[in-house]
Coordinates of C-alpha atoms in Angstrom, one line a residue:
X1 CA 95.1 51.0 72.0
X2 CA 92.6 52.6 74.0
X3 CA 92.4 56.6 75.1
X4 CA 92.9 57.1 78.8
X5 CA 89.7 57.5 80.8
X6 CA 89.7 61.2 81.0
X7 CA 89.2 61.4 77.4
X8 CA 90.6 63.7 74.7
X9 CA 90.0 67.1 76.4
X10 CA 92.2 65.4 79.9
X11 CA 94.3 64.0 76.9
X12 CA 95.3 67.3 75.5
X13 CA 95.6 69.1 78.8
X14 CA 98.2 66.1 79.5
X15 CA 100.0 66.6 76.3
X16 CA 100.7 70.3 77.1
X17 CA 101.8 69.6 80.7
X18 CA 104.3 66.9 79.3
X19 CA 105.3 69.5 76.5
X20 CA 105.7 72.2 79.3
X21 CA 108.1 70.1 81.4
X22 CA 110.5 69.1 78.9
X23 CA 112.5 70.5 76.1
X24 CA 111.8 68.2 73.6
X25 CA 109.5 64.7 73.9
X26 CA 109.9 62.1 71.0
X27 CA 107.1 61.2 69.4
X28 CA 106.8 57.8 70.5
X29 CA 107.5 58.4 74.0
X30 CA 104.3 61.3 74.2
X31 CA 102.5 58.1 72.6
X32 CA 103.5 55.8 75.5
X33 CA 102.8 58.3 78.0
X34 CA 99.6 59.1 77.2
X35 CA 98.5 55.8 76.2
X36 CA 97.3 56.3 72.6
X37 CA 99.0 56.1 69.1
X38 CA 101.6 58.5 67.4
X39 CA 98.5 59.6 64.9
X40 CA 96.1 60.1 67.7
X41 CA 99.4 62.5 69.3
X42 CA 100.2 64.3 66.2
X43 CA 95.6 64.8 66.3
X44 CA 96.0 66.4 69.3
X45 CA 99.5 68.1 68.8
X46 CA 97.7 70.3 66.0
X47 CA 94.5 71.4 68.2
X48 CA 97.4 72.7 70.3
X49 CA 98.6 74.7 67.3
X50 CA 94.7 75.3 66.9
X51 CA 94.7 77.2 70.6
X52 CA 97.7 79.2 70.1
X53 CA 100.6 77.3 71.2
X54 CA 103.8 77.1 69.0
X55 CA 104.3 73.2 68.3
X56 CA 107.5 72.7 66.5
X57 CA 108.2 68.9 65.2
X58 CA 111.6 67.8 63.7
X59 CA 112.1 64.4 62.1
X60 CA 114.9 61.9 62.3
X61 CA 115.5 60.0 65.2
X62 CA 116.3 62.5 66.9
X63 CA 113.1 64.7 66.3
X64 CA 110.3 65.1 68.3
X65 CA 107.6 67.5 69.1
X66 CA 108.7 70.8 70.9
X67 CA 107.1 73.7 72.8
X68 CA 108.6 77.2 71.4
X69 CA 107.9 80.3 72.7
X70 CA 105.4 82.6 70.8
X71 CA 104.6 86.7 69.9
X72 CA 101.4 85.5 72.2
X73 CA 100.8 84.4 75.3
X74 CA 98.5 81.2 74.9
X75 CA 96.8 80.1 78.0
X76 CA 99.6 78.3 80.7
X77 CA 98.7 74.8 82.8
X78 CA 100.3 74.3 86.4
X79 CA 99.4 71.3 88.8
X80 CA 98.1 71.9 91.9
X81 CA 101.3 72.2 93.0
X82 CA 102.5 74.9 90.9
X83 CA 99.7 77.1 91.2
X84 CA 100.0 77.1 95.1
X85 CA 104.1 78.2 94.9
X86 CA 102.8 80.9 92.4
X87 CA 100.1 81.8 93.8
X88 CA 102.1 82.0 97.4
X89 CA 105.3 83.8 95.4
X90 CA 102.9 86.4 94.1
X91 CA 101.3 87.4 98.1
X92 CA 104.6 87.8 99.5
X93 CA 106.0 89.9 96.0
X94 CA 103.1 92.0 96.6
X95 CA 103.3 92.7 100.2
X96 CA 107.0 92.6 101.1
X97 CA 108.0 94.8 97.7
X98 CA 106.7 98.2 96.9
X99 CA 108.6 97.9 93.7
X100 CA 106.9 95.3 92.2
X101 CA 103.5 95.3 94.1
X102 CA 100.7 96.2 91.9
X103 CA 101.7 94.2 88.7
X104 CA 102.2 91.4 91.5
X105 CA 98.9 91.7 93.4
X106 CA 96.9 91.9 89.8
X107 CA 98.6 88.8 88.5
X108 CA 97.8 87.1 91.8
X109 CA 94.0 88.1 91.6
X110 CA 94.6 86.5 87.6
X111 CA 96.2 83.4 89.2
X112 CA 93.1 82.8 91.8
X113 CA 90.2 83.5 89.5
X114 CA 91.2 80.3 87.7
X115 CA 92.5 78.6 90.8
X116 CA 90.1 75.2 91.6
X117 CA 88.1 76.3 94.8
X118 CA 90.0 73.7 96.8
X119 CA 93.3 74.8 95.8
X120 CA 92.3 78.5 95.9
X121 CA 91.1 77.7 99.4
X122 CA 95.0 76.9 100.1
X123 CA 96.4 80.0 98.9
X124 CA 93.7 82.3 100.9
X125 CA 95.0 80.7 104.1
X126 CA 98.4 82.2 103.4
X127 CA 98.2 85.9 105.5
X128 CA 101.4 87.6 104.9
X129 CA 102.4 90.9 106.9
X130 CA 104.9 92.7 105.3
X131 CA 107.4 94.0 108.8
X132 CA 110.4 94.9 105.9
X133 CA 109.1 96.9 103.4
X134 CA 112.4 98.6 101.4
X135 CA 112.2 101.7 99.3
X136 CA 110.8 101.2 96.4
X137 CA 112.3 100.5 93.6
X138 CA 111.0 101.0 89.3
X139 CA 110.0 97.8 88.0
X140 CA 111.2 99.4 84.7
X141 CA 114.6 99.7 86.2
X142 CA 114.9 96.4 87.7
X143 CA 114.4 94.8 84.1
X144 CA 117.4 97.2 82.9
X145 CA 119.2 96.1 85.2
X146 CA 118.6 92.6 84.6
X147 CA 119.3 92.9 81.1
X148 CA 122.1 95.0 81.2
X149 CA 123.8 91.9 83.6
X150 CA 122.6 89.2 80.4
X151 CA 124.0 90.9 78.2
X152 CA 127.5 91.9 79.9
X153 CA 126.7 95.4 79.2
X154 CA 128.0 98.9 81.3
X155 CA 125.6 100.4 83.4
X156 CA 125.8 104.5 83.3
X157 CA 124.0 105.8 85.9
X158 CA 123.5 109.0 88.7
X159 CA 123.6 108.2 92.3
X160 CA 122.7 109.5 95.2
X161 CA 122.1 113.2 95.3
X162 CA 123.5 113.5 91.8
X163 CA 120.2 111.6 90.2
X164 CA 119.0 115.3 90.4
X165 CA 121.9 117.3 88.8
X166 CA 121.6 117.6 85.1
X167 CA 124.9 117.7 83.5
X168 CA 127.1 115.8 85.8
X169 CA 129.8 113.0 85.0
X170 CA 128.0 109.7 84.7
X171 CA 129.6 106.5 87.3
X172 CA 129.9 103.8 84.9
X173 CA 129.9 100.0 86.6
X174 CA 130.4 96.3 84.6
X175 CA 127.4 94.9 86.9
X176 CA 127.4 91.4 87.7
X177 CA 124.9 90.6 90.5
X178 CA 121.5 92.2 91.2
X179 CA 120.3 90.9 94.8
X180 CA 118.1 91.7 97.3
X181 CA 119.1 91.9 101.0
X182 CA 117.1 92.8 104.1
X183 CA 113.9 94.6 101.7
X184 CA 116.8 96.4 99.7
X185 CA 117.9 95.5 95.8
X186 CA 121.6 95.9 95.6
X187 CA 123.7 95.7 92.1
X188 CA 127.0 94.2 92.5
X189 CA 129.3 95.3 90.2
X190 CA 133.2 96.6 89.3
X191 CA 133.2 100.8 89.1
X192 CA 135.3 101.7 85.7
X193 CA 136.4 104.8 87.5
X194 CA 137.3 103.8 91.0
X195 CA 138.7 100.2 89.7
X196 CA 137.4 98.2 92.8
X197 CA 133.7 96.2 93.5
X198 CA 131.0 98.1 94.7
X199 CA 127.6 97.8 95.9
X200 CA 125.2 100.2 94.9
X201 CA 121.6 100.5 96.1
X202 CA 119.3 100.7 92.8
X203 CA 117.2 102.6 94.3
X204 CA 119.3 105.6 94.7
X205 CA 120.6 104.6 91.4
X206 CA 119.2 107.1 88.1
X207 CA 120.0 105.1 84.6
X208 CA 121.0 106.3 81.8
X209 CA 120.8 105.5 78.5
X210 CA 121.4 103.7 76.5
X211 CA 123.8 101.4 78.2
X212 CA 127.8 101.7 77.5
X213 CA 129.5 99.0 75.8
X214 CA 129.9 95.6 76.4
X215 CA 132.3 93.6 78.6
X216 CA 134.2 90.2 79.9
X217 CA 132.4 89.6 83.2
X218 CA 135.4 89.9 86.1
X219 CA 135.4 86.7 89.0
X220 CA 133.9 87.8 91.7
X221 CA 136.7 87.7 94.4
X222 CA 134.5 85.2 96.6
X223 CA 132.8 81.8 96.1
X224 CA 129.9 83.5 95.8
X225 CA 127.8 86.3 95.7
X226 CA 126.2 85.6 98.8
X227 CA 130.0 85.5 100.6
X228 CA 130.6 88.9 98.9
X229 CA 128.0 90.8 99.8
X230 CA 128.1 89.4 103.4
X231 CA 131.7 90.9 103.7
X232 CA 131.0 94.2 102.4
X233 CA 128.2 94.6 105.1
X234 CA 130.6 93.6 107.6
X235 CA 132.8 96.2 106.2
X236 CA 135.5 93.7 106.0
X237 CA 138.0 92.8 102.6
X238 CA 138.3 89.2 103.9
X239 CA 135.1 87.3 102.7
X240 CA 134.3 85.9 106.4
X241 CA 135.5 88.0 109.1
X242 CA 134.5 91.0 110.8
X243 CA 136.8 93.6 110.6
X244 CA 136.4 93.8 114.8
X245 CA 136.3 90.9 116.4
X246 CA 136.9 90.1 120.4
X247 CA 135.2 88.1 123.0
X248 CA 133.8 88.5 126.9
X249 CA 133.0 86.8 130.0
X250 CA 129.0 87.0 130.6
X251 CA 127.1 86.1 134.3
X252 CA 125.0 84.4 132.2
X253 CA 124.2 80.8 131.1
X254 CA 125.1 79.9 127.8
X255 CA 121.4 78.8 127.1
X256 CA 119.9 82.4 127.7
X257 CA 122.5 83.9 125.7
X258 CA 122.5 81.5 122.6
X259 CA 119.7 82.4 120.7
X260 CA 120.8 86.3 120.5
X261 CA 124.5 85.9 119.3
X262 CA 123.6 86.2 115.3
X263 CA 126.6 84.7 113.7
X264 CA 128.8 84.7 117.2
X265 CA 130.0 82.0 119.4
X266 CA 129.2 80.9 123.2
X267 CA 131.2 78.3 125.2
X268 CA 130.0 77.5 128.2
X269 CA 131.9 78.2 130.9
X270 CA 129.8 77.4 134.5
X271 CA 126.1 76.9 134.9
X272 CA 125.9 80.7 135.2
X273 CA 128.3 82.0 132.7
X274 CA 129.6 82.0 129.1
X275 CA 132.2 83.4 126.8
X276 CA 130.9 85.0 123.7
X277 CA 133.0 86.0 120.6
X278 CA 131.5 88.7 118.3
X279 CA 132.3 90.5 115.6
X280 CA 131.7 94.1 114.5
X281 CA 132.9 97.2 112.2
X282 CA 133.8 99.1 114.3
X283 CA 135.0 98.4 118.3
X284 CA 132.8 101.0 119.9
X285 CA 130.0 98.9 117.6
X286 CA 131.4 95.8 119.4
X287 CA 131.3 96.6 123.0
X288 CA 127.3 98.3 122.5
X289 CA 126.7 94.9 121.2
X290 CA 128.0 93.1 124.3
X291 CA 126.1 95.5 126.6
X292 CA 123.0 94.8 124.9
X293 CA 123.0 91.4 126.8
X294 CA 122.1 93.2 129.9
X295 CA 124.5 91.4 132.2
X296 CA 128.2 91.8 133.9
X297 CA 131.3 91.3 131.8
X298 CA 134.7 90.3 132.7
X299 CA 137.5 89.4 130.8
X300 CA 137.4 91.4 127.7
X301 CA 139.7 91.1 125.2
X302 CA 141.6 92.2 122.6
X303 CA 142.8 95.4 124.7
X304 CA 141.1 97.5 121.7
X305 CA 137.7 96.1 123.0
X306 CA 138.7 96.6 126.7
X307 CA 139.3 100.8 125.5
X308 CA 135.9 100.5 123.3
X309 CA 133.7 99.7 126.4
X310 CA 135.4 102.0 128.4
X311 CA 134.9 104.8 125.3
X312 CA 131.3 103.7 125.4
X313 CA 130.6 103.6 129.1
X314 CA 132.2 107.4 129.1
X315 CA 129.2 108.4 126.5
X316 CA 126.3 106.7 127.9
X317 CA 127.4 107.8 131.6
X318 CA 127.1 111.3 130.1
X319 CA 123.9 111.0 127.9
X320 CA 122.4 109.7 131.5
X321 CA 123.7 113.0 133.3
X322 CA 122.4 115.1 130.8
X323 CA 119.0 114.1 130.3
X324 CA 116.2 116.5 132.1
X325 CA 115.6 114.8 135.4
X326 CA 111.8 114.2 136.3
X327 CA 110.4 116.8 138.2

């Protein structure tokens, strides 16, 4: 059998890429792949020992050659492919995320000093402008975090203003879910003390150690923890409604108001006007966010709304009469 045009250096490279892909390769399977024998595979299996890379074999016919991890970290082989999404992954991490910027911006310049030129090429074209930057947040505590989730442990922790106080009671949470919405991390998790979920920013969060003991993770009490954390925002208990919700008539086409409604609804009503249905926390919240559309209402409904826009017209007629008049 003869060895594949690239030779035994393309050979090996191949071998570790198969190896990298797949949890365990048989022996005769690598040979088939790569187009050479089983000796020539178990040859090239032990330069890979040679470089650094843990190469465990098993026999039986079940056995095979697999790739463990190591105390070291031998050098890693992506395709073209994969060193573009890392290499793209890495820009935005270190533009959009104080909190893990620096270590993400020196693995990137790691990343492109081995990149190919064409494929480094690719990844310079990528500009990135961070608009949402969030507070940052301690790399150190995000890996806590993390672990603390794995290993269905309870967090103790400070928040808020009491992450300066020395002495105080420490809030004690089973967390779940750590998630990042709108340039914010978020742990989602059920507080021991106050026996419901909560939402805690980890930035305003100060750990203690070590953590308390472990736990059986609670179900979530939504499909998802996307659902979940939607609702709380919306300040609602029900997983997909606002806790406001009404509608209005707007002298305006349904096509000019369409693209603003978020995760409201339009029907057409004429050419030149619409009925949107929004939601909100609050009803004052709700009839500001109609107003915004810059246009005549009618029809407003649930009577709480109808009192809300009233409420709000009340407030912004009298911010308008109070402001110093040009001179």
């Amino acid at each position: 059998m003869s060895e594949p045009a690239a030779g035994p250096t393309g050979r090996l490279l191949a071998l570790l890429s198969l190896l990298q892909a797949r949890r365990q390769w048989p022996g005769a399977v690598l040979a088939d792949r790569l187009e050479v024998t089983e000796r020539t595979v178990r040859r090239d299996v032990d330069r890979l020992r040679a470089l650094g890379y843990r190469v465990t074999a098993a026999k039986g016919p079940d056995g095979g050659y697999r790739l463990e991890a190591g105390s070291a970290l031998p050098p890693l082989l992506f395709d073209e492919e994969q060193a573009v999404a890392l290499a793209v992954a890495l820009r935005l991490a270190a533009d959009l995320d104080d909190g893990v910027a620096e270590g993400a911006a020196r693995a990137l310049a790691t990343v492109r000093q081995v990149l190919p030129s064409r494929v480094r090429h690719r990844v310079d074209a990528v500009e990135v402008t961070g608009l949402d930057r969030g507070p940052r947040v301690d790399p150190v505590a995000l890996v806590a975090v993390s672990e603390a989730i794995r290993r269905c442990e309870v967090l103790r922790f400070d928040y808020g203003d009491a992450v300066d106080q020395i002495g105080g009671p420490a809030r004690r949470t089973e967390p779940l879910h750590l998630v990042r919405r709108r340039s914010r991390w978020y742990v989602v998790g059920w507080d021991l003390d106050r026996e419901d979920w909560r939402t805690y920013r980890l930035d305003r969060m100060g750990l203690r150690t070590p953590h308390g003991p472990r736990f059986t993770p609670r179900a979530l009490p939504a499909p998802d923890v996307a659902t979940f954390v939607a609702a709380r925002f919306k300040g609602s208990a029900d997983q997909d409604a606002w806790p406001c919700r009404g509608s209005a008539v707007l002298h305006s086409p349904a096509a000019a108001v369409a693209p603003f409604v978020g995760d409201g609804e339009v029907e057409p009503l004429t050419d030149a006007t619409c009925r949107v249905t929004l939601g909100s926390w609050s009803w004052p919240a709700l009839a500001a966010s109609l107003a915004r559309f810059d246009t005549d209402l009618e029809q407003v409904e649930p009577p709480a709304l109808a009192t809300a826009c009233r409420l709000v017209g009340k407030r912004l007629g009298a911010a308008g009469s109070s402001a110093a008049q040009p001179t």
